[in-house]
Amino acid sequence: MDLTGRIIAVLQPRSGVSARTGNTWMTQEYVMEIPGQYPRHMVFNIFGEDRIKQFNIQMGEDVTVSFDIDAREFNGRWYNDIRAYNVTRGVAPVAGAAPVAGATPFPPQQAAAPNDSTSPFPPAQEPAGEGSADDLPF
């Protein structure tokens, strides 16, 4: 998936040593604001010191981030992991749009007139007389 936006926070890198393999690791998280009528925010991470240095993401940059989403369970709770695998710089986000690969934006909702033939619901029926088989008590 791809999203385009502006980097609004660069969080501190975290590093450690794998208990299983003994290799060192490093990860860094970034917060991106996706423009639109109601701007959205996404936290994503980059894993690996070489990739962190390669992408060299700075505060205030306009970027397009290609990422994978995965979830993991820990102590009975589930957590999302949004990991970037490619970052493209200098792509100015289009005002009011957040391009998502393979997604089609929803059309704006419009109020339909009660007997409008484009309404997704059938017109309201007048209640039948007292004692009708269709009568519901609520």
Short mmCIF file of N, CA, C and O in Angstrom, two decimals:
data_model
loop_
_atom_site.label_atom_id
_atom_site.label_comp_id
_atom_site.label_asym_id
_atom_site.label_seq_id
_atom_site.Cartn_x
_atom_site.Cartn_y
_atom_site.Cartn_z
N MET A 1 0.84 -1.16 0.00
CA MET A 1 0.00 0.00 0.00
C MET A 1 0.89 1.24 0.00
O MET A 1 2.00 1.19 0.51
N ASP A 2 0.38 2.33 -0.52
CA ASP A 2 1.10 3.60 -0.56
C ASP A 2 0.24 4.71 0.02
O ASP A 2 -0.96 4.74 -0.24
N LEU A 3 0.84 5.60 0.77
CA LEU A 3 0.18 6.81 1.25
C LEU A 3 1.13 7.98 1.08
O LEU A 3 2.34 7.84 1.25
N THR A 4 0.57 9.15 0.78
CA THR A 4 1.35 10.35 0.61
C THR A 4 0.97 11.35 1.69
O THR A 4 -0.21 11.54 1.96
N GLY A 5 1.98 11.97 2.29
CA GLY A 5 1.71 12.95 3.33
C GLY A 5 2.97 13.65 3.76
O GLY A 5 4.02 13.54 3.13
N ARG A 6 2.86 14.37 4.88
CA ARG A 6 3.98 15.15 5.41
C ARG A 6 4.41 14.56 6.75
O ARG A 6 3.58 14.24 7.60
N ILE A 7 5.72 14.44 6.96
CA ILE A 7 6.27 13.94 8.22
C ILE A 7 6.12 15.04 9.27
O ILE A 7 6.62 16.14 9.09
N ILE A 8 5.40 14.72 10.36
CA ILE A 8 5.18 15.71 11.41
C ILE A 8 5.92 15.36 12.70
O ILE A 8 5.99 16.19 13.60
N ALA A 9 6.48 14.15 12.79
CA ALA A 9 7.27 13.77 13.97
C ALA A 9 8.24 12.66 13.59
O ALA A 9 7.88 11.73 12.88
N VAL A 10 9.46 12.81 14.08
CA VAL A 10 10.48 11.77 13.93
C VAL A 10 10.81 11.32 15.35
O VAL A 10 11.34 12.09 16.15
N LEU A 11 10.44 10.09 15.69
CA LEU A 11 10.63 9.59 17.04
C LEU A 11 12.04 9.04 17.22
O LEU A 11 12.74 8.76 16.24
N GLN A 12 12.45 8.88 18.45
CA GLN A 12 13.80 8.39 18.75
C GLN A 12 13.97 6.95 18.27
O GLN A 12 13.06 6.13 18.43
N PRO A 13 15.14 6.64 17.69
CA PRO A 13 15.37 5.25 17.28
C PRO A 13 15.52 4.35 18.50
O PRO A 13 15.92 4.80 19.58
N ARG A 14 15.13 3.10 18.33
CA ARG A 14 15.29 2.09 19.37
C ARG A 14 16.20 1.01 18.82
O ARG A 14 16.13 0.67 17.63
N SER A 15 17.02 0.43 19.68
CA SER A 15 17.91 -0.62 19.23
C SER A 15 18.10 -1.63 20.35
O SER A 15 17.74 -1.37 21.50
N GLY A 16 18.67 -2.75 20.00
CA GLY A 16 18.90 -3.80 20.99
C GLY A 16 19.63 -4.96 20.36
O GLY A 16 20.10 -4.89 19.22
N VAL A 17 19.70 -6.03 21.12
CA VAL A 17 20.35 -7.25 20.67
C VAL A 17 19.33 -8.36 20.74
O VAL A 17 18.66 -8.54 21.76
N SER A 18 19.19 -9.11 19.66
CA SER A 18 18.23 -10.21 19.60
C SER A 18 18.64 -11.30 20.57
O SER A 18 19.79 -11.78 20.54
N ALA A 19 17.71 -11.70 21.42
CA ALA A 19 17.97 -12.78 22.37
C ALA A 19 18.12 -14.12 21.66
O ALA A 19 18.83 -15.01 22.13
N ARG A 20 17.47 -14.24 20.53
CA ARG A 20 17.48 -15.52 19.80
C ARG A 20 18.74 -15.68 18.96
O ARG A 20 19.35 -16.75 18.95
N THR A 21 19.13 -14.62 18.22
CA THR A 21 20.27 -14.75 17.30
C THR A 21 21.53 -14.05 17.78
O THR A 21 22.62 -14.33 17.29
N GLY A 22 21.40 -13.09 18.71
CA GLY A 22 22.55 -12.35 19.18
C GLY A 22 22.93 -11.19 18.28
O GLY A 22 23.91 -10.49 18.52
N ASN A 23 22.18 -10.95 17.20
CA ASN A 23 22.45 -9.85 16.28
C ASN A 23 21.84 -8.55 16.82
O ASN A 23 20.80 -8.56 17.47
N THR A 24 22.48 -7.42 16.48
CA THR A 24 21.93 -6.14 16.88
C THR A 24 20.84 -5.73 15.89
O THR A 24 20.87 -6.13 14.72
N TRP A 25 19.87 -4.95 16.38
CA TRP A 25 18.78 -4.47 15.54
C TRP A 25 18.50 -3.01 15.88
O TRP A 25 18.87 -2.52 16.94
N MET A 26 17.84 -2.30 14.92
CA MET A 26 17.46 -0.90 15.13
C MET A 26 16.16 -0.64 14.39
O MET A 26 15.96 -1.15 13.28
N THR A 27 15.28 0.15 15.01
CA THR A 27 14.03 0.54 14.38
C THR A 27 13.75 2.00 14.75
O THR A 27 14.18 2.47 15.80
N GLN A 28 13.07 2.70 13.86
CA GLN A 28 12.69 4.08 14.12
C GLN A 28 11.28 4.31 13.61
O GLN A 28 10.90 3.80 12.55
N GLU A 29 10.50 5.08 14.39
CA GLU A 29 9.11 5.37 14.02
C GLU A 29 8.98 6.83 13.59
O GLU A 29 9.69 7.71 14.09
N TYR A 30 8.02 7.04 12.69
CA TYR A 30 7.73 8.36 12.14
C TYR A 30 6.22 8.56 12.14
O TYR A 30 5.47 7.59 12.00
N VAL A 31 5.78 9.81 12.29
CA VAL A 31 4.36 10.13 12.21
C VAL A 31 4.15 10.95 10.95
O VAL A 31 4.82 11.95 10.73
N MET A 32 3.19 10.50 10.13
CA MET A 32 2.88 11.17 8.88
C MET A 32 1.45 11.68 8.93
O MET A 32 0.55 10.98 9.40
N GLU A 33 1.24 12.91 8.45
CA GLU A 33 -0.10 13.48 8.36
C GLU A 33 -0.56 13.36 6.92
O GLU A 33 0.11 13.84 6.00
N ILE A 34 -1.71 12.71 6.71
CA ILE A 34 -2.29 12.55 5.39
C ILE A 34 -3.32 13.65 5.22
O ILE A 34 -4.24 13.76 6.02
N PRO A 35 -3.17 14.50 4.19
CA PRO A 35 -4.06 15.65 4.03
C PRO A 35 -5.47 15.24 3.62
O PRO A 35 -5.69 14.14 3.13
N GLY A 36 -6.39 16.14 3.80
CA GLY A 36 -7.78 15.92 3.42
C GLY A 36 -8.66 16.87 4.21
O GLY A 36 -8.17 17.70 4.99
N GLN A 37 -9.96 16.77 4.00
CA GLN A 37 -10.88 17.60 4.76
C GLN A 37 -10.69 17.36 6.26
O GLN A 37 -10.73 18.27 7.06
N TYR A 38 -10.49 16.10 6.62
CA TYR A 38 -10.20 15.71 8.00
C TYR A 38 -8.86 14.98 7.96
O TYR A 38 -8.82 13.77 7.75
N PRO A 39 -7.74 15.70 8.19
CA PRO A 39 -6.42 15.06 8.09
C PRO A 39 -6.29 13.87 9.03
O PRO A 39 -6.83 13.86 10.13
N ARG A 40 -5.61 12.85 8.54
CA ARG A 40 -5.37 11.63 9.32
C ARG A 40 -3.90 11.54 9.66
O ARG A 40 -3.06 12.14 8.99
N HIS A 41 -3.59 10.76 10.68
CA HIS A 41 -2.21 10.56 11.08
C HIS A 41 -1.90 9.07 11.08
O HIS A 41 -2.78 8.25 11.41
N MET A 42 -0.67 8.73 10.71
CA MET A 42 -0.25 7.33 10.69
C MET A 42 1.16 7.25 11.26
O MET A 42 2.02 8.04 10.91
N VAL A 43 1.36 6.30 12.16
CA VAL A 43 2.70 6.01 12.67
C VAL A 43 3.20 4.79 11.91
O VAL A 43 2.51 3.78 11.82
N PHE A 44 4.38 4.91 11.32
CA PHE A 44 4.99 3.77 10.64
C PHE A 44 6.42 3.64 11.11
O PHE A 44 6.99 4.56 11.69
N ASN A 45 6.99 2.47 10.90
CA ASN A 45 8.37 2.28 11.33
C ASN A 45 9.22 1.76 10.18
O ASN A 45 8.70 1.22 9.19
N ILE A 46 10.51 1.98 10.33
CA ILE A 46 11.51 1.44 9.41
C ILE A 46 12.42 0.58 10.25
O ILE A 46 12.92 1.02 11.30
N PHE A 47 12.64 -0.64 9.81
CA PHE A 47 13.46 -1.59 10.57
C PHE A 47 14.80 -1.76 9.87
O PHE A 47 14.85 -1.99 8.66
N GLY A 48 15.85 -1.62 10.62
CA GLY A 48 17.20 -1.81 10.09
C GLY A 48 17.95 -0.50 9.98
O GLY A 48 17.47 0.45 9.37
N GLU A 49 19.13 -0.47 10.58
CA GLU A 49 19.94 0.75 10.58
C GLU A 49 20.29 1.20 9.16
O GLU A 49 20.27 2.39 8.85
N ASP A 50 20.57 0.25 8.27
CA ASP A 50 20.92 0.61 6.89
C ASP A 50 19.76 1.31 6.18
O ASP A 50 19.96 2.30 5.47
N ARG A 51 18.54 0.83 6.37
CA ARG A 51 17.38 1.47 5.74
C ARG A 51 17.06 2.83 6.35
O ARG A 51 16.66 3.75 5.66
N ILE A 52 17.22 2.94 7.66
CA ILE A 52 16.98 4.22 8.33
C ILE A 52 17.92 5.27 7.74
O ILE A 52 17.50 6.38 7.42
N LYS A 53 19.19 4.92 7.58
CA LYS A 53 20.17 5.85 7.00
C LYS A 53 19.89 6.09 5.52
O LYS A 53 20.03 7.21 5.03
N GLN A 54 19.48 5.05 4.79
CA GLN A 54 19.19 5.17 3.35
C GLN A 54 18.04 6.14 3.11
O GLN A 54 18.14 7.03 2.27
N PHE A 55 16.94 6.01 3.85
CA PHE A 55 15.77 6.86 3.64
C PHE A 55 15.98 8.26 4.23
O PHE A 55 15.45 9.22 3.70
N ASN A 56 16.73 8.38 5.35
CA ASN A 56 17.08 9.66 5.96
C ASN A 56 15.89 10.63 6.00
O ASN A 56 15.94 11.74 5.50
N ILE A 57 14.79 10.19 6.59
CA ILE A 57 13.55 10.97 6.64
C ILE A 57 13.71 12.12 7.63
O ILE A 57 14.16 11.93 8.75
N GLN A 58 13.32 13.31 7.19
CA GLN A 58 13.44 14.52 8.00
C GLN A 58 12.05 15.10 8.29
O GLN A 58 11.13 14.93 7.51
N MET A 59 11.96 15.82 9.39
CA MET A 59 10.73 16.49 9.80
C MET A 59 10.29 17.48 8.72
O MET A 59 11.11 18.21 8.16
N GLY A 60 9.00 17.50 8.40
CA GLY A 60 8.44 18.46 7.44
C GLY A 60 8.51 18.03 5.99
O GLY A 60 7.98 18.72 5.13
N GLU A 61 9.14 16.90 5.69
CA GLU A 61 9.24 16.44 4.31
C GLU A 61 7.92 15.90 3.81
O GLU A 61 7.17 15.27 4.57
N ASP A 62 7.64 16.12 2.52
CA ASP A 62 6.51 15.47 1.85
C ASP A 62 7.03 14.19 1.23
O ASP A 62 8.00 14.22 0.46
N VAL A 63 6.41 13.07 1.60
CA VAL A 63 6.89 11.77 1.14
C VAL A 63 5.72 10.88 0.75
O VAL A 63 4.59 11.08 1.19
N THR A 64 6.03 9.90 -0.07
CA THR A 64 5.11 8.81 -0.35
C THR A 64 5.75 7.56 0.25
O THR A 64 6.89 7.23 -0.06
N VAL A 65 5.01 6.90 1.14
CA VAL A 65 5.53 5.74 1.86
C VAL A 65 4.83 4.49 1.35
O VAL A 65 3.60 4.42 1.31
N SER A 66 5.62 3.51 0.94
CA SER A 66 5.11 2.18 0.58
C SER A 66 5.30 1.31 1.81
O SER A 66 6.40 1.25 2.36
N PHE A 67 4.23 0.64 2.23
CA PHE A 67 4.32 -0.10 3.50
C PHE A 67 3.48 -1.37 3.46
O PHE A 67 2.61 -1.55 2.62
N ASP A 68 3.79 -2.24 4.40
CA ASP A 68 3.02 -3.47 4.63
C ASP A 68 2.41 -3.37 6.02
O ASP A 68 3.02 -2.80 6.94
N ILE A 69 1.23 -3.93 6.17
CA ILE A 69 0.55 -3.95 7.47
C ILE A 69 0.51 -5.40 7.95
O ILE A 69 0.16 -6.30 7.20
N ASP A 70 0.86 -5.57 9.21
CA ASP A 70 0.78 -6.90 9.81
C ASP A 70 0.30 -6.71 11.25
O ASP A 70 0.40 -5.62 11.81
N ALA A 71 -0.23 -7.74 11.85
CA ALA A 71 -0.70 -7.67 13.23
C ALA A 71 -0.07 -8.82 14.00
O ALA A 71 0.23 -9.88 13.44
N ARG A 72 0.13 -8.59 15.30
CA ARG A 72 0.69 -9.64 16.15
C ARG A 72 -0.04 -9.63 17.48
O ARG A 72 -0.55 -8.60 17.90
N GLU A 73 -0.03 -10.78 18.14
CA GLU A 73 -0.70 -10.92 19.43
C GLU A 73 0.35 -10.94 20.53
O GLU A 73 1.41 -11.53 20.40
N PHE A 74 0.07 -10.23 21.63
CA PHE A 74 0.94 -10.23 22.79
C PHE A 74 0.07 -10.15 24.04
O PHE A 74 -0.69 -9.21 24.21
N ASN A 75 0.15 -11.16 24.88
CA ASN A 75 -0.62 -11.22 26.13
C ASN A 75 -2.11 -11.02 25.91
O ASN A 75 -2.77 -10.27 26.63
N GLY A 76 -2.65 -11.65 24.89
CA GLY A 76 -4.08 -11.59 24.64
C GLY A 76 -4.57 -10.34 23.93
O GLY A 76 -5.77 -10.19 23.71
N ARG A 77 -3.68 -9.43 23.55
CA ARG A 77 -4.06 -8.21 22.83
C ARG A 77 -3.37 -8.23 21.47
O ARG A 77 -2.29 -8.78 21.31
N TRP A 78 -4.01 -7.59 20.50
CA TRP A 78 -3.48 -7.53 19.14
C TRP A 78 -2.95 -6.14 18.84
O TRP A 78 -3.57 -5.14 19.24
N TYR A 79 -1.83 -6.07 18.13
CA TYR A 79 -1.18 -4.82 17.79
C TYR A 79 -0.87 -4.80 16.29
O TYR A 79 -0.41 -5.81 15.75
N ASN A 80 -1.11 -3.64 15.65
CA ASN A 80 -0.77 -3.47 14.24
C ASN A 80 0.68 -3.04 14.11
O ASN A 80 1.20 -2.31 14.95
N ASP A 81 1.30 -3.48 13.04
CA ASP A 81 2.66 -3.09 12.73
C ASP A 81 2.65 -2.58 11.29
O ASP A 81 2.31 -3.33 10.37
N ILE A 82 2.97 -1.30 11.10
CA ILE A 82 3.00 -0.70 9.77
C ILE A 82 4.46 -0.44 9.45
O ILE A 82 5.08 0.47 10.01
N ARG A 83 5.02 -1.29 8.58
CA ARG A 83 6.45 -1.23 8.30
C ARG A 83 6.69 -0.75 6.87
O ARG A 83 6.22 -1.35 5.91
N ALA A 84 7.42 0.36 6.75
CA ALA A 84 7.73 0.94 5.44
C ALA A 84 8.86 0.15 4.77
O ALA A 84 9.82 -0.25 5.43
N TYR A 85 8.73 -0.08 3.47
CA TYR A 85 9.80 -0.72 2.72
C TYR A 85 10.35 0.18 1.63
O TYR A 85 11.39 -0.11 1.03
N ASN A 86 9.68 1.31 1.35
CA ASN A 86 10.18 2.28 0.38
C ASN A 86 9.63 3.66 0.72
O ASN A 86 8.48 3.79 1.13
N VAL A 87 10.47 4.69 0.53
CA VAL A 87 10.06 6.06 0.78
C VAL A 87 10.52 6.89 -0.42
O VAL A 87 11.68 6.84 -0.81
N THR A 88 9.57 7.64 -1.02
CA THR A 88 9.87 8.51 -2.14
C THR A 88 9.68 9.95 -1.68
O THR A 88 8.64 10.29 -1.13
N ARG A 89 10.68 10.79 -1.92
CA ARG A 89 10.66 12.18 -1.47
C ARG A 89 10.08 13.12 -2.50
O ARG A 89 10.01 12.82 -3.68
N GLY A 90 9.72 14.32 -2.00
CA GLY A 90 9.37 15.43 -2.87
C GLY A 90 8.05 15.29 -3.58
O GLY A 90 7.75 16.04 -4.49
N VAL A 91 7.22 14.37 -3.19
CA VAL A 91 5.91 14.20 -3.79
C VAL A 91 4.95 15.00 -2.95
O VAL A 91 4.62 14.62 -1.83
N ALA A 92 4.53 16.16 -3.47
CA ALA A 92 3.61 17.01 -2.72
C ALA A 92 2.23 16.39 -2.68
O ALA A 92 1.70 16.00 -3.72
N PRO A 93 1.63 16.25 -1.50
CA PRO A 93 0.29 15.68 -1.42
C PRO A 93 -0.74 16.60 -2.05
O PRO A 93 -0.63 17.82 -1.96
N VAL A 94 -1.71 16.01 -2.71
CA VAL A 94 -2.79 16.77 -3.33
C VAL A 94 -3.78 17.14 -2.23
O VAL A 94 -4.19 16.28 -1.45
N ALA A 95 -4.15 18.40 -2.16
CA ALA A 95 -5.08 18.85 -1.12
C ALA A 95 -6.39 18.09 -1.22
O ALA A 95 -6.97 17.99 -2.29
N GLY A 96 -6.83 17.53 -0.11
CA GLY A 96 -8.11 16.84 -0.07
C GLY A 96 -8.07 15.42 -0.57
O GLY A 96 -9.08 14.76 -0.68
N ALA A 97 -6.87 14.91 -0.89
CA ALA A 97 -6.79 13.55 -1.41
C ALA A 97 -5.66 12.81 -0.73
O ALA A 97 -4.62 13.37 -0.44
N ALA A 98 -5.88 11.55 -0.47
CA ALA A 98 -4.85 10.67 0.07
C ALA A 98 -4.86 9.41 -0.78
O ALA A 98 -5.66 8.52 -0.56
N PRO A 99 -3.99 9.34 -1.80
CA PRO A 99 -4.03 8.20 -2.68
C PRO A 99 -3.65 6.92 -1.96
O PRO A 99 -2.65 6.86 -1.27
N VAL A 100 -4.49 5.92 -2.08
CA VAL A 100 -4.24 4.62 -1.51
C VAL A 100 -4.28 3.63 -2.66
O VAL A 100 -5.24 3.59 -3.42
N ALA A 101 -3.26 2.81 -2.77
CA ALA A 101 -3.19 1.87 -3.87
C ALA A 101 -4.38 0.92 -3.84
O ALA A 101 -4.67 0.31 -2.82
N GLY A 102 -5.08 0.80 -4.95
CA GLY A 102 -6.18 -0.14 -5.08
C GLY A 102 -7.47 0.27 -4.41
O GLY A 102 -8.42 -0.49 -4.38
N ALA A 103 -7.53 1.46 -3.84
CA ALA A 103 -8.75 1.88 -3.15
C ALA A 103 -9.53 2.86 -4.02
O ALA A 103 -8.97 3.66 -4.74
N THR A 104 -10.84 2.77 -3.94
CA THR A 104 -11.71 3.70 -4.64
C THR A 104 -12.40 4.56 -3.59
O THR A 104 -12.98 4.03 -2.65
N PRO A 105 -12.29 5.89 -3.73
CA PRO A 105 -12.92 6.74 -2.72
C PRO A 105 -14.44 6.60 -2.74
O PRO A 105 -15.03 6.37 -3.79
N PHE A 106 -15.06 6.75 -1.58
CA PHE A 106 -16.50 6.68 -1.49
C PHE A 106 -17.10 7.99 -2.00
O PHE A 106 -16.58 9.05 -1.73
N PRO A 107 -18.22 7.93 -2.73
CA PRO A 107 -18.84 9.18 -3.18
C PRO A 107 -19.47 9.88 -1.99
O PRO A 107 -19.83 9.25 -1.00
N PRO A 108 -19.57 11.21 -2.04
CA PRO A 108 -20.19 11.92 -0.92
C PRO A 108 -21.64 11.50 -0.74
O PRO A 108 -22.34 11.26 -1.72
N GLN A 109 -22.06 11.41 0.51
CA GLN A 109 -23.43 11.01 0.81
C GLN A 109 -24.36 12.21 0.63
O GLN A 109 -24.05 13.31 1.04
N GLN A 110 -25.49 11.98 0.01
CA GLN A 110 -26.48 13.02 -0.18
C GLN A 110 -27.80 12.54 0.40
O GLN A 110 -28.14 11.38 0.30
N ALA A 111 -28.52 13.48 1.00
CA ALA A 111 -29.82 13.13 1.56
C ALA A 111 -30.80 12.93 0.42
O ALA A 111 -30.88 13.73 -0.50
N ALA A 112 -31.51 11.83 0.46
CA ALA A 112 -32.49 11.53 -0.59
C ALA A 112 -33.87 11.94 -0.13
O ALA A 112 -34.21 11.88 1.05
N ALA A 113 -34.65 12.38 -1.07
CA ALA A 113 -36.03 12.74 -0.77
C ALA A 113 -36.78 11.47 -0.38
O ALA A 113 -36.43 10.37 -0.80
N PRO A 114 -37.85 11.57 0.44
CA PRO A 114 -38.54 10.37 0.93
C PRO A 114 -38.99 9.42 -0.18
O PRO A 114 -38.91 8.23 -0.01
N ASN A 115 -39.46 9.91 -1.30
CA ASN A 115 -39.93 9.03 -2.36
C ASN A 115 -39.00 9.05 -3.56
O ASN A 115 -39.40 8.76 -4.67
N ASP A 116 -37.74 9.40 -3.34
CA ASP A 116 -36.75 9.45 -4.41
C ASP A 116 -36.43 8.03 -4.86
O ASP A 116 -36.13 7.17 -4.05
N SER A 117 -36.44 7.78 -6.15
CA SER A 117 -36.19 6.43 -6.67
C SER A 117 -34.73 6.02 -6.51
O SER A 117 -34.40 4.86 -6.65
N THR A 118 -33.81 6.97 -6.21
CA THR A 118 -32.41 6.62 -6.02
C THR A 118 -32.10 6.25 -4.57
O THR A 118 -30.99 5.87 -4.27
N SER A 119 -33.07 6.35 -3.68
CA SER A 119 -32.86 6.01 -2.28
C SER A 119 -32.59 4.52 -2.13
O SER A 119 -33.25 3.70 -2.77
N PRO A 120 -31.63 4.13 -1.28
CA PRO A 120 -31.34 2.71 -1.09
C PRO A 120 -32.40 1.99 -0.27
O PRO A 120 -32.38 0.78 -0.17
N PHE A 121 -33.35 2.72 0.33
CA PHE A 121 -34.39 2.12 1.16
C PHE A 121 -35.74 2.29 0.48
O PHE A 121 -36.00 3.30 -0.17
N PRO A 122 -36.63 1.33 0.67
CA PRO A 122 -37.97 1.47 0.09
C PRO A 122 -38.73 2.58 0.82
O PRO A 122 -38.42 2.91 1.96
N PRO A 123 -39.73 3.16 0.16
CA PRO A 123 -40.50 4.21 0.82
C PRO A 123 -41.23 3.66 2.04
O PRO A 123 -41.59 2.49 2.10
N ALA A 124 -41.44 4.53 3.01
CA ALA A 124 -42.12 4.13 4.25
C ALA A 124 -43.56 3.76 3.94
O ALA A 124 -44.24 4.40 3.14
N GLN A 125 -44.04 2.69 4.57
CA GLN A 125 -45.41 2.23 4.39
C GLN A 125 -46.28 2.83 5.48
O GLN A 125 -45.87 2.98 6.62
N GLU A 126 -47.50 3.15 5.12
CA GLU A 126 -48.46 3.63 6.11
C GLU A 126 -48.85 2.44 6.99
O GLU A 126 -49.02 1.33 6.50
N PRO A 127 -48.99 2.66 8.29
CA PRO A 127 -49.35 1.53 9.17
C PRO A 127 -50.74 0.99 8.83
O PRO A 127 -51.65 1.74 8.51
N ALA A 128 -50.84 -0.33 8.89
CA ALA A 128 -52.11 -0.99 8.62
C ALA A 128 -53.02 -0.79 9.83
O ALA A 128 -52.57 -0.40 10.91
N GLY A 129 -54.27 -1.11 9.67
CA GLY A 129 -55.25 -0.93 10.74
C GLY A 129 -54.93 -1.77 11.96
O GLY A 129 -54.10 -2.70 11.92
N GLU A 130 -55.60 -1.49 13.06
CA GLU A 130 -55.40 -2.19 14.33
C GLU A 130 -55.66 -3.70 14.14
O GLU A 130 -56.57 -4.08 13.44
N GLY A 131 -54.80 -4.55 14.71
CA GLY A 131 -55.01 -5.99 14.64
C GLY A 131 -54.46 -6.61 13.37
O GLY A 131 -54.70 -7.77 13.11
N SER A 132 -53.75 -5.90 12.56
CA SER A 132 -53.20 -6.43 11.34
C SER A 132 -52.11 -7.43 11.65
O SER A 132 -51.41 -7.35 12.67
N ALA A 133 -51.90 -8.42 10.78
CA ALA A 133 -50.88 -9.43 10.97
C ALA A 133 -49.49 -8.81 10.88
O ALA A 133 -48.52 -9.37 11.40
N ASP A 134 -49.35 -7.65 10.21
CA ASP A 134 -48.06 -6.98 10.04
C ASP A 134 -47.73 -6.07 11.22
O ASP A 134 -46.66 -5.50 11.27
N ASP A 135 -48.67 -5.90 12.14
CA ASP A 135 -48.49 -4.97 13.24
C ASP A 135 -47.45 -5.48 14.24
O ASP A 135 -47.55 -6.60 14.74
N LEU A 136 -46.44 -4.68 14.52
CA LEU A 136 -45.45 -5.02 15.52
C LEU A 136 -45.66 -4.14 16.73
O LEU A 136 -46.01 -2.97 16.60
N PRO A 137 -45.47 -4.65 17.92
CA PRO A 137 -45.73 -3.87 19.13
C PRO A 137 -44.66 -2.82 19.43
O PRO A 137 -44.79 -2.07 20.37
N PHE A 138 -43.63 -2.72 18.64
CA PHE A 138 -42.58 -1.73 18.93
C PHE A 138 -42.19 -0.98 17.70
O PHE A 138 -42.41 -1.31 16.61
#
